[in-house]
Amino acid sequence: MPADGQTYFIAGAGIAGLTLALALAKLGAKVVVLERNAAISEFGAGLQISPNARHVLNWLGLDEAVAACSLEPTGIDIYPFDSRTPLVTLTLGETMRSSFGAPYVVMHRADLAETLFKAAQRTSNIDVLFGVRNWDVVSHARGVSVSIDAADGQARTSRGQAFIGADGVHSQTRRQLLDGPNARFGERVAWRTLLPFNAVGDLIALDRVSVQFAPDHHMVCYPLPHRGQVNIALFAHGPANLDKAGTAPTLPRAPGADPRMAAIAAAAAQSWTAWPLYTVNTAQWHKGHIGLLGDAAHAMVPFQAQGAVMGIEDAAVLAPLLVAEQDAERAFARYASIRQFRVGRVARTSLGNGRIFHLPWPLSKARDSVLAAQGSSSHLRRLAWLYGHNPVTDVKINQRANTTP
């Protein structure tokens, strides 16, 4: 357990930051979360929580809360371009539970953020400060000194064991405190919207995820029964300076040629929000008693649906290292050595998926033939290294390793 009075500061009350706060608090630490927004604010829509992340949420006691606001889809329908029927349906549901020990669910990002925040509110040793105007951090031999400009205009300075930047892809912690790189825009944009069930119920199955391939773009649909809505995400190439809302994407190459995609796009009309996709590639995740978590350290393209999941995994690994190790710098170094290879592999897999999803004809025909031949369960073997990983096991390993003389 941490020493008396051991306090950790986290920048960012997003999914990764709140997961870390809960993990640290579960292990007995005090946590202060600094958030610039006036309230919990998670933009975006669909989110996939695969078994490797669900193990962590269950360890935090959130199994029932997550189940109440998520869907456990029976499969993923893969539609090739201009096809009325799925090429293959990848098996999920009970098969994921039996194969990897936890369910695979889809949910709204805001619902997960709210679930985490409510859990933090119930935890006496977590303090979430909203509307923080600015903060500065000095790392020294015994920890960190954190200067905070609070929402009420008051300034205060506190000391703690470590400071963790979970402040997203454009992280101030990474860029200013660690002298790290800016995020990079890869000319990819996610167009996102939410539609009621009755707008798309005759176009897609409402108990499964649907993925529609097309040249240079693809569309993913997640049913959200808790909200009576379907999240629609259309991924395409585009500039970073698109309007955030109020415009509609132009389907690349032969607009309207795919009836299902065109019908969904027409139902969405002007409700789309454009979200430029940035990535982060840095080897320096820490310096002194300051470290990074989640997208701040390793933002990736979303084509394996693991961005938020990797932040959740990070939290499960970092928390026990910090509370077991008196020197946070050593804890951060071990955390980076454990996490960087795995996160890099996931990022490369995601990037490769994006290329595969957007293949033009005739390469797309070869891709479709391979997918059809592999069948409905190939992903269980191909991605066992990803979904079969249990970060809570890392927690136990880390605790033992840090108590060994």
XYZ file of C-alpha atoms in Angstrom, residues 9-351:
343
model
C -2.019 14.271 -9.773
C -3.647 13.381 -13.083
C -4.228 15.861 -15.910
C -7.415 14.954 -17.769
C -10.751 13.483 -16.625
C -11.223 11.365 -19.730
C -11.509 7.597 -19.894
C -7.796 6.888 -19.323
C -7.397 9.482 -16.580
C -10.458 8.407 -14.608
C -9.534 4.724 -14.944
C -6.099 5.481 -13.512
C -7.656 7.536 -10.700
C -9.909 4.619 -9.744
C -7.051 2.122 -9.946
C -4.783 4.245 -7.752
C -7.579 4.851 -5.256
C -8.373 1.120 -5.136
C -4.754 0.555 -4.108
C -5.013 3.150 -1.322
C -3.567 6.296 -2.888
C -5.011 9.791 -2.855
C -5.705 11.259 -6.305
C -6.345 14.753 -7.626
C -7.654 14.961 -11.197
C -7.280 18.279 -13.038
C -9.805 18.944 -15.819
C -10.024 22.088 -17.953
C -13.663 21.546 -18.927
C -16.455 22.550 -16.563
C -17.882 19.006 -16.527
C -17.229 15.527 -17.887
C -17.082 15.953 -21.652
C -16.439 12.985 -23.950
C -16.879 13.772 -27.612
C -17.338 10.989 -30.090
C -19.822 8.214 -30.163
C -19.186 4.486 -30.530
C -16.635 2.722 -28.397
C -15.676 -0.947 -28.385
C -14.645 -2.462 -25.078
C -12.904 -5.747 -25.817
C -12.191 -8.396 -23.137
C -8.686 -7.090 -22.446
C -10.166 -3.805 -21.193
C -13.257 -5.326 -19.608
C -11.013 -7.284 -17.220
C -9.799 -3.933 -15.869
C -13.271 -2.411 -15.554
C -14.494 -5.537 -13.794
C -11.513 -5.379 -11.405
C -12.646 -1.843 -10.560
C -16.116 -3.118 -9.705
C -17.826 -1.690 -12.803
C -19.077 -4.881 -14.461
C -22.784 -4.262 -13.812
C -22.577 -0.532 -14.523
C -20.930 -1.129 -17.902
C -23.374 -3.917 -18.782
C -26.308 -1.596 -18.084
C -25.299 0.922 -20.752
C -23.683 -1.265 -23.421
C -24.540 -3.913 -26.014
C -22.871 -7.301 -26.223
C -23.164 -7.819 -30.004
C -23.536 -11.312 -31.383
C -21.130 -10.596 -34.234
C -19.642 -8.163 -36.739
C -21.213 -8.161 -40.201
C -18.589 -7.413 -42.872
C -20.072 -5.985 -46.069
C -17.934 -5.700 -49.199
C -18.575 -2.725 -51.455
C -21.991 -2.709 -53.158
C -23.219 -5.897 -51.482
C -26.652 -6.403 -49.972
C -25.551 -9.273 -47.725
C -22.567 -9.694 -45.405
C -19.507 -11.391 -46.795
C -18.933 -12.932 -43.354
C -20.128 -12.387 -39.786
C -17.300 -12.476 -37.255
C -18.412 -14.272 -34.109
C -18.624 -12.311 -30.849
C -21.135 -12.808 -28.015
C -20.706 -15.878 -25.840
C -17.741 -17.037 -27.932
C -15.696 -14.032 -26.771
C -16.622 -14.713 -23.156
C -15.634 -18.363 -23.343
C -12.455 -17.675 -25.326
C -11.125 -14.670 -23.401
C -12.891 -14.644 -20.048
C -14.857 -11.409 -20.438
C -17.482 -9.962 -22.800
C -16.943 -7.810 -25.866
C -19.314 -4.823 -25.833
C -20.020 -1.603 -27.698
C -21.194 1.580 -25.998
C -21.234 5.351 -26.218
C -18.035 7.029 -25.051
C -19.994 9.449 -22.901
C -21.707 6.561 -21.096
C -18.369 5.017 -20.139
C -16.974 8.402 -19.070
C -20.053 9.006 -16.917
C -19.787 5.524 -15.395
C -16.158 6.142 -14.448
C -16.917 9.600 -13.081
C -19.784 8.366 -10.894
C -17.471 5.713 -9.487
C -14.879 8.424 -8.765
C -17.513 10.525 -6.997
C -18.237 7.581 -4.701
C -14.543 7.235 -3.844
C -13.452 9.438 -0.958
C -9.783 9.565 -1.921
C -10.405 10.986 -5.435
C -10.877 14.722 -5.947
C -11.823 15.908 -9.466
C -11.243 19.631 -10.037
C -13.194 21.036 -13.000
C -12.606 24.290 -14.838
C -8.877 24.354 -14.065
C -7.528 27.338 -15.992
C -3.891 26.320 -16.008
C -1.327 24.250 -14.186
C 2.435 23.916 -13.973
C 4.552 21.103 -12.607
C 8.076 20.939 -11.212
C 9.653 17.527 -10.720
C 12.155 17.241 -7.866
C 13.914 14.531 -5.884
C 10.948 13.677 -3.667
C 8.105 14.044 -6.139
C 6.354 16.954 -7.824
C 5.109 20.419 -6.968
C 1.933 21.322 -8.852
C 0.722 24.908 -9.220
C -2.973 25.139 -10.104
C -5.056 28.086 -11.303
C -8.480 26.950 -10.165
C -11.871 27.761 -11.681
C -12.550 30.394 -9.017
C -9.395 32.270 -9.947
C -7.517 31.160 -6.857
C -3.988 29.825 -7.214
C -2.655 27.024 -5.086
C 0.444 24.843 -4.956
C 0.434 21.245 -3.779
C 2.978 18.478 -3.556
C 2.599 14.892 -4.602
C 4.378 11.704 -5.507
C 3.933 12.003 -9.289
C 2.086 13.804 -12.079
C 0.484 11.839 -14.917
C -0.610 13.490 -18.156
C -3.769 11.788 -19.430
C -4.596 14.955 -21.335
C -5.201 13.508 -24.768
C -3.680 13.567 -28.209
C -2.643 17.244 -27.985
C -1.264 16.730 -24.476
C 0.240 19.754 -22.744
C 2.131 17.341 -20.506
C 3.839 15.671 -23.463
C 4.607 18.827 -25.411
C 5.585 21.222 -22.629
C 6.744 19.190 -19.647
C 8.444 16.356 -21.533
C 9.491 18.366 -24.606
C 7.709 15.774 -26.732
C 6.409 16.051 -30.289
C 3.174 17.518 -31.544
C 0.509 15.090 -32.692
C 0.568 14.275 -36.408
C -2.388 14.509 -38.762
C -2.474 11.664 -41.286
C -5.108 13.165 -43.624
C -7.813 10.910 -42.177
C -11.150 12.142 -40.862
C -13.861 10.365 -38.911
C -17.356 11.598 -39.754
C -19.670 10.692 -36.878
C -23.362 10.855 -36.122
C -26.095 9.149 -34.105
C -29.315 7.984 -35.733
C -32.487 6.517 -34.178
C -33.132 2.814 -34.616
C -36.084 3.440 -36.945
C -33.867 5.366 -39.385
C -31.548 2.427 -40.097
C -33.334 -0.671 -38.761
C -34.079 -1.958 -42.255
C -30.481 -1.366 -43.392
C -28.399 -3.094 -40.706
C -28.856 -5.677 -37.942
C -29.546 -4.042 -34.576
C -27.920 -6.804 -32.517
C -24.581 -6.725 -34.320
C -21.861 -4.317 -35.412
C -21.809 -3.602 -39.166
C -18.682 -2.708 -41.140
C -19.021 -1.553 -44.750
C -15.910 -1.540 -46.963
C -15.518 0.828 -49.919
C -12.662 2.241 -52.006
C -10.847 4.890 -49.945
C -13.348 4.820 -47.055
C -15.362 2.589 -44.765
C -18.327 2.871 -42.411
C -18.868 1.307 -38.976
C -22.274 1.099 -37.269
C -22.684 0.295 -33.550
C -26.194 -0.229 -32.153
C -26.676 1.478 -28.778
C -29.912 0.035 -27.334
C -29.426 1.931 -24.076
C -29.982 5.120 -26.097
C -32.228 3.728 -28.839
C -29.649 4.949 -31.335
C -27.024 3.667 -33.735
C -23.603 5.245 -33.829
C -22.393 5.796 -37.395
C -18.719 6.452 -38.134
C -17.514 7.063 -41.695
C -13.734 7.059 -42.076
C -12.245 8.792 -45.111
C -9.363 10.957 -46.260
C -9.761 14.676 -45.750
C -8.156 17.914 -44.535
C -7.748 18.789 -40.866
C -9.622 22.105 -41.175
C -13.072 20.645 -41.844
C -15.971 22.194 -39.965
C -16.625 20.346 -36.724
C -20.359 20.109 -37.374
C -23.127 21.110 -39.724
C -21.635 19.664 -42.887
C -21.964 16.270 -44.534
C -19.230 14.084 -46.016
C -19.046 13.437 -49.723
C -18.635 9.719 -50.198
C -15.326 9.218 -52.017
C -15.470 7.527 -55.428
C -18.855 6.963 -57.008
C -21.083 8.598 -54.395
C -24.269 6.636 -53.964
C -22.962 3.540 -55.751
C -23.383 1.467 -52.584
C -27.109 1.548 -51.725
C -26.749 0.805 -48.008
C -24.008 3.341 -47.361
C -25.790 5.975 -49.436
C -29.065 5.383 -47.586
C -27.402 5.726 -44.190
C -25.601 8.886 -45.310
C -28.892 10.311 -46.572
C -30.625 9.550 -43.258
C -27.856 11.396 -41.404
C -28.279 14.482 -43.639
C -26.457 17.401 -41.980
C -26.009 15.808 -38.550
C -22.412 14.707 -39.113
C -19.502 15.892 -36.991
C -16.034 15.815 -38.567
C -13.221 14.624 -36.327
C -9.654 14.804 -37.743
C -7.581 11.795 -36.690
C -4.204 12.599 -35.149
C -1.576 10.133 -33.966
C 1.289 10.347 -31.482
C 4.629 8.576 -31.807
C 7.075 9.234 -28.985
C 9.469 6.994 -27.091
C 9.662 9.391 -24.137
C 6.724 8.584 -21.889
C 8.265 10.018 -18.724
C 10.874 12.333 -17.231
C 11.544 12.540 -13.532
C 8.269 12.151 -11.665
C 6.133 13.106 -14.662
C 4.635 10.513 -17.015
C 2.090 9.982 -19.777
C -0.975 7.779 -20.138
C -3.312 6.838 -22.984
C -3.569 9.024 -26.080
C -1.080 11.496 -24.622
C 1.573 8.785 -25.033
C 0.363 6.747 -28.008
C -2.713 8.028 -29.862
C -3.393 5.707 -32.791
C -5.795 5.424 -35.711
C -9.060 3.711 -34.663
C -9.106 0.847 -37.168
C -8.689 -1.852 -34.512
C -10.969 0.010 -32.054
C -8.308 -0.108 -29.326
C -7.432 3.528 -28.599
C -9.446 3.889 -25.398
C -8.770 0.248 -24.532
C -5.006 0.843 -24.513
C -5.473 3.741 -22.087
C -7.497 1.481 -19.798
C -4.750 -1.146 -19.973
C -2.127 1.521 -19.234
C -3.951 2.483 -16.048
C -4.076 -1.096 -14.762
C -0.330 -1.499 -15.245
C 0.826 1.917 -14.038
C -1.223 2.202 -10.828
C 0.331 -0.721 -8.890
C 3.813 0.221 -10.037
C 3.400 3.742 -8.695
C 2.009 2.759 -5.298
C 4.568 -0.027 -4.779
C 7.617 2.000 -5.834
C 8.807 4.902 -3.669
C 10.633 6.399 -6.658
C 8.018 7.303 -9.283
C 10.717 7.704 -11.928
C 11.578 4.005 -11.618
C 7.882 3.132 -11.716
C 7.412 5.122 -14.930
C 10.453 3.464 -16.500
C 9.127 -0.021 -15.732
C 5.671 0.914 -16.978
C 7.120 2.106 -20.301
C 9.181 -1.058 -20.687
C 6.065 -3.188 -20.128
C 3.682 -1.212 -22.314
C 5.554 0.236 -25.278
C 6.005 -2.931 -27.321
C 2.367 -3.980 -26.949
C 0.998 -0.526 -27.709
C 3.275 -0.260 -30.745
C 2.019 -3.592 -32.066
C -1.597 -2.487 -31.672
C -0.868 0.815 -33.426
C 0.753 -0.984 -36.367
C -2.157 -3.413 -36.586
C -4.613 -0.509 -36.634
C -2.699 1.284 -39.362
